[in-house]
Coordinates of C-alpha atoms in Angstrom, one line a residue:
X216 CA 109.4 51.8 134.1
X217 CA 112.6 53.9 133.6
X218 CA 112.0 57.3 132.5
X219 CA 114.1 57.9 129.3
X220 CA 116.4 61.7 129.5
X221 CA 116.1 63.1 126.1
X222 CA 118.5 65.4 126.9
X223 CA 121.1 61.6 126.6
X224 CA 119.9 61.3 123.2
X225 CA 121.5 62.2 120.2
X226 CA 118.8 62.8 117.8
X227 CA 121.5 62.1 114.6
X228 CA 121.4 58.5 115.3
X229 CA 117.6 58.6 114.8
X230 CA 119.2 59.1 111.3
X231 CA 121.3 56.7 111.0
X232 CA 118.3 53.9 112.6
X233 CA 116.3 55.0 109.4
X234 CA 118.5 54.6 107.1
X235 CA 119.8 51.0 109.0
X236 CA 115.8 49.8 108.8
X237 CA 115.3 50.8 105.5
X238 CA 118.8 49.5 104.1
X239 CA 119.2 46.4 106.3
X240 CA 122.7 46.2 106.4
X241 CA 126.0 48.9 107.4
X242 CA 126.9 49.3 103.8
X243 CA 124.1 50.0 102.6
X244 CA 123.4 52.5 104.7
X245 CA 126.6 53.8 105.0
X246 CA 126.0 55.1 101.2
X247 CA 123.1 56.2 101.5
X248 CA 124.2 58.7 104.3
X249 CA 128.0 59.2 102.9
X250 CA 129.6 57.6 105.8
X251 CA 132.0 55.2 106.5
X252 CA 131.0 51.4 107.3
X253 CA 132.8 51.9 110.7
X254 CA 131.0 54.7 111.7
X255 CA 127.8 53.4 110.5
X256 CA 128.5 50.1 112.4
X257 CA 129.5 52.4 115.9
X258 CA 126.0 54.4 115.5
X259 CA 124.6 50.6 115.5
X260 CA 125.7 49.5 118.5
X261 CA 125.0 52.9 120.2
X262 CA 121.6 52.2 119.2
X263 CA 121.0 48.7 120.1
X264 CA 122.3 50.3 123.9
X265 CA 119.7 52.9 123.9
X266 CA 116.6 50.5 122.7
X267 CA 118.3 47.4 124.6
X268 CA 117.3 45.8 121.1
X269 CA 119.6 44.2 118.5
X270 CA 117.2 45.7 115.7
X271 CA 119.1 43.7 112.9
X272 CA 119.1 40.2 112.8
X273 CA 120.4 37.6 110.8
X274 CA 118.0 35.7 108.4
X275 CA 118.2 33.3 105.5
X276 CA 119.2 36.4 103.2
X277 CA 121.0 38.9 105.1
X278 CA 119.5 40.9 108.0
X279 CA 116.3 41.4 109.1
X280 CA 114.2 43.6 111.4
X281 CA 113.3 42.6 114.8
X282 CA 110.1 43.0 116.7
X283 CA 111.4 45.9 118.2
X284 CA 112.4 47.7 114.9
X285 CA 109.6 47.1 112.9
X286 CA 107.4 49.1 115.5
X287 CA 109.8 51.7 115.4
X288 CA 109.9 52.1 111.7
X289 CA 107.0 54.4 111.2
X290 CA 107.3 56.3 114.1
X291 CA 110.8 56.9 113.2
X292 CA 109.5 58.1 109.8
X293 CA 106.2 59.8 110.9
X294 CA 108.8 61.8 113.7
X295 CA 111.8 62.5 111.1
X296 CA 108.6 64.2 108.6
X297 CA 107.9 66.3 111.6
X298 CA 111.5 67.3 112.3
X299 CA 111.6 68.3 108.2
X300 CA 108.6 70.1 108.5
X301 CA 109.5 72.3 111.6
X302 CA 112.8 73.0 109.9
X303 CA 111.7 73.8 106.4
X304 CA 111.3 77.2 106.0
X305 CA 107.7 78.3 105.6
X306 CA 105.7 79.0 101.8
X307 CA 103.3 81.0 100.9
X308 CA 100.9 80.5 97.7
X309 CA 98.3 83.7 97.5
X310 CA 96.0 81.9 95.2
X311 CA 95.6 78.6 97.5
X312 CA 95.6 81.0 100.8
X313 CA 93.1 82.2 102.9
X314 CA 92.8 84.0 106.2
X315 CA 92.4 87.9 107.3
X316 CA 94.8 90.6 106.9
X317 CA 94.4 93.1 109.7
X318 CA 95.9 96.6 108.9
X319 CA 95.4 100.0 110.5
X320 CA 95.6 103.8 109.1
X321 CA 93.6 106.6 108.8
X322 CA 91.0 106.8 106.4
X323 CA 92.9 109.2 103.5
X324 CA 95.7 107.6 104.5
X325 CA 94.2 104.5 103.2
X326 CA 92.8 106.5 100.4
X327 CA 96.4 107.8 99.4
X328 CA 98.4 104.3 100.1
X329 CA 96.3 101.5 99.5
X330 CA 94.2 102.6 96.6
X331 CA 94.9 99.2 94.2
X332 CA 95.8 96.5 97.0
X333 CA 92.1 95.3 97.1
X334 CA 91.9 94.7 93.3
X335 CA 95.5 93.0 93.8
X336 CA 94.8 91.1 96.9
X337 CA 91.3 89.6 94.6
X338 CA 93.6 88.8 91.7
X339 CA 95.9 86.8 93.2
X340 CA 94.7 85.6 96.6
X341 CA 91.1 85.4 96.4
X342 CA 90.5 83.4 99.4
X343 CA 92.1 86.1 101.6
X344 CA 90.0 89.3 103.1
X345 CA 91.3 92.6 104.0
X346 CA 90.3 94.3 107.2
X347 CA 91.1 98.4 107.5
X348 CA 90.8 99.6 110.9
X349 CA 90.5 103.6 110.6
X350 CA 89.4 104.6 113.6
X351 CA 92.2 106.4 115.2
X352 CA 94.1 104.7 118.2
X353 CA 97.2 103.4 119.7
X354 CA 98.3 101.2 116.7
X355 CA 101.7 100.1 118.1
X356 CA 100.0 98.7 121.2
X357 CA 97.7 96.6 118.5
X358 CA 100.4 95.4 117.3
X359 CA 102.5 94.2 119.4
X360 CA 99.6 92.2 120.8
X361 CA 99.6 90.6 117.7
X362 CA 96.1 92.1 116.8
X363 CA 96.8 93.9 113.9
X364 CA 99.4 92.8 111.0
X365 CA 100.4 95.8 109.8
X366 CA 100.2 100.0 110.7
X367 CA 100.3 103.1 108.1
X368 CA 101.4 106.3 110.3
X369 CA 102.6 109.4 110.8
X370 CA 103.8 109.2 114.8
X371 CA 106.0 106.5 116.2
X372 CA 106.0 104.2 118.8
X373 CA 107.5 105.5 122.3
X374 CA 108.1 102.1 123.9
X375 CA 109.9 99.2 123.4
X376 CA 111.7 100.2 119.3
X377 CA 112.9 97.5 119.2
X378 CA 110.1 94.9 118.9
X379 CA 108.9 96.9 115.6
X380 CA 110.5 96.7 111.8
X381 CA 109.3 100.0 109.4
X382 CA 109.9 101.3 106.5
X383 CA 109.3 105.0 104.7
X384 CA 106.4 105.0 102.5
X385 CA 105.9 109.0 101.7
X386 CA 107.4 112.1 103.2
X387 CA 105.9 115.3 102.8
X388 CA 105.6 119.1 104.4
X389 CA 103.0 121.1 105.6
X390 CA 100.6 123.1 102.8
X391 CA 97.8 125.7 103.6
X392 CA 93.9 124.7 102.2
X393 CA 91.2 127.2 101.7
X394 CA 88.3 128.1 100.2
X395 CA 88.8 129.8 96.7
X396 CA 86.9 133.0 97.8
X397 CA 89.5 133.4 100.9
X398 CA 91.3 136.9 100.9
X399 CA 94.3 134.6 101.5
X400 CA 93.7 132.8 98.6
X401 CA 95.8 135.7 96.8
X402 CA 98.5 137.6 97.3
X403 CA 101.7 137.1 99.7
X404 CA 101.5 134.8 102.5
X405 CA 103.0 136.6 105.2
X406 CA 103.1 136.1 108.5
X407 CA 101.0 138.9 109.9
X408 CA 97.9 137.6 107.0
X409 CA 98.7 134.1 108.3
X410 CA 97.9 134.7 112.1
X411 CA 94.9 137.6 110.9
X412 CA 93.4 134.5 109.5
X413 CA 91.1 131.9 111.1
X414 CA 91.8 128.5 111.5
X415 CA 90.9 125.0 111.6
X416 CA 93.0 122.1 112.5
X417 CA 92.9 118.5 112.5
X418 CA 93.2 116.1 115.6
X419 CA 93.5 113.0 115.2
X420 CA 94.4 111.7 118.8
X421 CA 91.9 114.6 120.4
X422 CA 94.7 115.6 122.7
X423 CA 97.0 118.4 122.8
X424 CA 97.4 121.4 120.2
X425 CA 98.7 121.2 116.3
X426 CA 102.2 121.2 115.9
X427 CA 101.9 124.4 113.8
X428 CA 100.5 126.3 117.3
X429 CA 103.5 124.8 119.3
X430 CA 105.9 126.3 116.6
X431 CA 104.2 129.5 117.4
X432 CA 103.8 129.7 120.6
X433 CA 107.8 129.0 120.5
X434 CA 107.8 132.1 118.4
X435 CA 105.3 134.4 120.7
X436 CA 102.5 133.9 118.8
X437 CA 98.6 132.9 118.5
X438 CA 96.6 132.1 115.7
X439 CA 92.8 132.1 116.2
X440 CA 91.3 128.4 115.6
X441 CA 87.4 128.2 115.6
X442 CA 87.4 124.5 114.1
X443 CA 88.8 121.0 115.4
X444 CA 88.3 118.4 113.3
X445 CA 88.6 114.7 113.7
X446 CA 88.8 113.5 110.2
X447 CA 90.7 115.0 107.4
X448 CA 88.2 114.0 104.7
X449 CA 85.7 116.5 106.4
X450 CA 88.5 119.4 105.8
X451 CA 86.5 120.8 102.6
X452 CA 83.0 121.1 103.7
X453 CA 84.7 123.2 106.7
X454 CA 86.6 126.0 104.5
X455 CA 85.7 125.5 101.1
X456 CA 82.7 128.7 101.5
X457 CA 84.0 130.0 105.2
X458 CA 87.1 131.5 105.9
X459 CA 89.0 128.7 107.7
X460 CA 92.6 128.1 107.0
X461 CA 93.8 124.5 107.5
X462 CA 97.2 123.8 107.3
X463 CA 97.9 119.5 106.6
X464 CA 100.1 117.7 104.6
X465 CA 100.7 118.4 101.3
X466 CA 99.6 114.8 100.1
X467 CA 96.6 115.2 101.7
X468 CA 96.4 118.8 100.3
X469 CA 96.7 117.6 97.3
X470 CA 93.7 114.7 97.2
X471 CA 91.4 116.8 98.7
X472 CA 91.5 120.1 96.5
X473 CA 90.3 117.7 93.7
X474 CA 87.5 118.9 91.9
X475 CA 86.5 121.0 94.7
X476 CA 87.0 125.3 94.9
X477 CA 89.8 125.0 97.0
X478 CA 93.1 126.4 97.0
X479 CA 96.6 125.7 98.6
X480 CA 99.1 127.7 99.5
X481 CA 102.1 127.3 101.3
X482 CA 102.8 128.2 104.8
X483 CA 104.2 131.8 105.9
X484 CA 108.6 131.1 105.4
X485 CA 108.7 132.0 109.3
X486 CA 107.1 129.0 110.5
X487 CA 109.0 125.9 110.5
X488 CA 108.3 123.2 108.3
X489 CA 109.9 119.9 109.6
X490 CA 109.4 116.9 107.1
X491 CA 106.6 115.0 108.0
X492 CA 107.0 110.9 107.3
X493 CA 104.7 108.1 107.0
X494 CA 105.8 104.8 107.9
X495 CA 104.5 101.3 107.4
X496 CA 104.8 99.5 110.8
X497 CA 104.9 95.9 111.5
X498 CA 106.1 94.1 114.7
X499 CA 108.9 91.5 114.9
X500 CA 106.9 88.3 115.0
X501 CA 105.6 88.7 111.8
X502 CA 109.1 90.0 109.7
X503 CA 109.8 86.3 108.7
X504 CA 106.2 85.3 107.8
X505 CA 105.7 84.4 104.4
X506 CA 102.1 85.8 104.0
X507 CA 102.9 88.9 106.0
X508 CA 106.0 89.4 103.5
X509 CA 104.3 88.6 100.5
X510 CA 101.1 91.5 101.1
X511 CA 103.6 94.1 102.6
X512 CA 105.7 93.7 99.7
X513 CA 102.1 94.4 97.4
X514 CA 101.6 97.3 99.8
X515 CA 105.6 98.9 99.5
X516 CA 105.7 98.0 95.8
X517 CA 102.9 99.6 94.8
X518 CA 103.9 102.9 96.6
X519 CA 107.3 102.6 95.1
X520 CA 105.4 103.1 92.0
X521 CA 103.5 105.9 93.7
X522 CA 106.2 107.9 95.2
X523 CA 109.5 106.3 94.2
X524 CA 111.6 109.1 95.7
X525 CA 110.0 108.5 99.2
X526 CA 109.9 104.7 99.9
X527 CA 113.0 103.9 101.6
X528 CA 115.0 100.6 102.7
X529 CA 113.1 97.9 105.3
X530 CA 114.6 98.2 108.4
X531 CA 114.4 97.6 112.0
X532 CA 113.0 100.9 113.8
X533 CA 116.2 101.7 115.7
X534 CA 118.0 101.5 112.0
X535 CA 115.9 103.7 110.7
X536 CA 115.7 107.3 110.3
X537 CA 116.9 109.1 113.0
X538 CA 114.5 110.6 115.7
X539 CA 113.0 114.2 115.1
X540 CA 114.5 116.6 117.5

């Protein structure tokens, strides 16, 4: 048998057939597809080459199908569905949809940003679950294996930029927390209290100093840390009755002097204070998908609400802000 080259086939006459078969006749079919009779009657003989089959034939009251054409007929129509189908964009309806949404941050940072989306994501798509992953780890590598939908961070990703799209969700500075009973709890914050002080930090990778210690060792200095912790939510069992200094975002600052005898302060004006952003990440793949798009927009919208002067424009990661120095 002689193997057919669909590369020789031009798939617009598979058109044309249907509309032949279902019309019986040129002009009928020429209407239907807003041609004109000749071209209509040119595509007909190209295709009566390419099956070797006339397709129409006479009959008492016009044309009809041969053999050949009525076994064509719904496979033509079952394969010109498909075609529609795999170029129709995709929809998305939440309350018919179900599945798992995989998303990755840090346990506050969950607390601070997605406080709302569950009772949202029940509302409207109850058939959908919500997985948080906040156990600290290399969340651009999860994603661009495709095992996670969607990352709330602080760092970036340092290979391959261009696979990811982000967008700003909060920015924020650095804040001292301390018990209320710390002698630094009052009075200036000067430099010379600052390092006197004792400290605790926060790690969430486990590796490497604070930034806060790199800025002063830049500047000749040393602070004294006796506590690294792992977790920012156990920041105010750690200095709330010692006299441990943390220094973390404001935001979180913020949360977790809530009803507890805490106090902020801010950082001595020596030590720099570069902005600190958190981004929601998501790779390429996904940037089109209509149930990815639908739950990151419930995700940016409601922190829009949250912190409308911090939620910036989606765009691709190398269009976005530009690069700390």
């Amino acid at each position: 048998m002689r193997e057919m080259n669909m590369r020789s086939i031009d798939l617009n006459l598979l058109v044309v057939l249907d509309a032949l078969l279902e019309e019986r006749q040129v002009t009928g079919a020429a209407q239907r597809l807003e041609m004109s009779q000749p071209a209509v009657s040119r595509a007909l003989q190209r295709l009566r080459e390419l099956f070797s089959d006339p397709l129409l034939v006479r009959g008492d009251d016009g044309y009809d199908l041969s053999t050949r054409a009525r076994h064509l007929q719904p496979l033509l129509k079952d394969m010109l569905y498909g075609v529609k189908q795999m170029v129709t964009p995709l929809s998305f309806d939440p309350a018919r949809a179900s599945g798992n949404l995989a998303f990755a941050c840090l346990d506050l940072e969950a607390t601070l940003y997605l406080s709302g989306i569950m009772e949202t994501l029940r509302q409207q798509a109850p058939g959908m679950s919500l997985e948080i992953q906040s156990k600290p780890g290399d969340y651009f590598t999860s994603l661009a294996r495709g095992e996670i939908h969607l990352a709330l961070s602080g760092q970036e990703p340092d290979f391959s930029q261009d696979q990811f799209h982000r967008i700003e969700i909060d920015n924020t500075y650095s804040q001292c927390v301390m018990g209320a009973d710390n002698p630094l709890a009052q009075g200036e914050m000067t430099l010379q209290r600052y390092l006197a002080a004792t400290h605790g930090f926060v790690s969430i990778s486990g590796r490497g100093p604070a930034i806060i210690d790199m800025h002063l060792k830049q500047m000749g200095y040393q602070r004294k840390v006796a506590a690294r912790l792992a977790s920012f939510f156990n920041v105010p069992d750690f200095c709330e009755n010692t006299d441990l200094v943390f220094a973390l975002p404001k935001r979180q600052v913020d949360w977790l002097c809530r009803n507890r005898r805490l106090v902020s302060r801010p950082l001595p004006k020596e030590i720099p204070q570069p902005l600190i952003h958190f981004f929601l990440y998501w790779h390429a793949r996904y940037h089109q998908d209509p149930m990815h798009r639908w739950f990151r927009n419930l995700v940016i919208e409601q922190n829009r609400r949250s912190f409308p002067e911090t939620v910036g424009p989606d765009l691709p990661f190398s269009e976005g802000l530009p690069q700390p120095q």
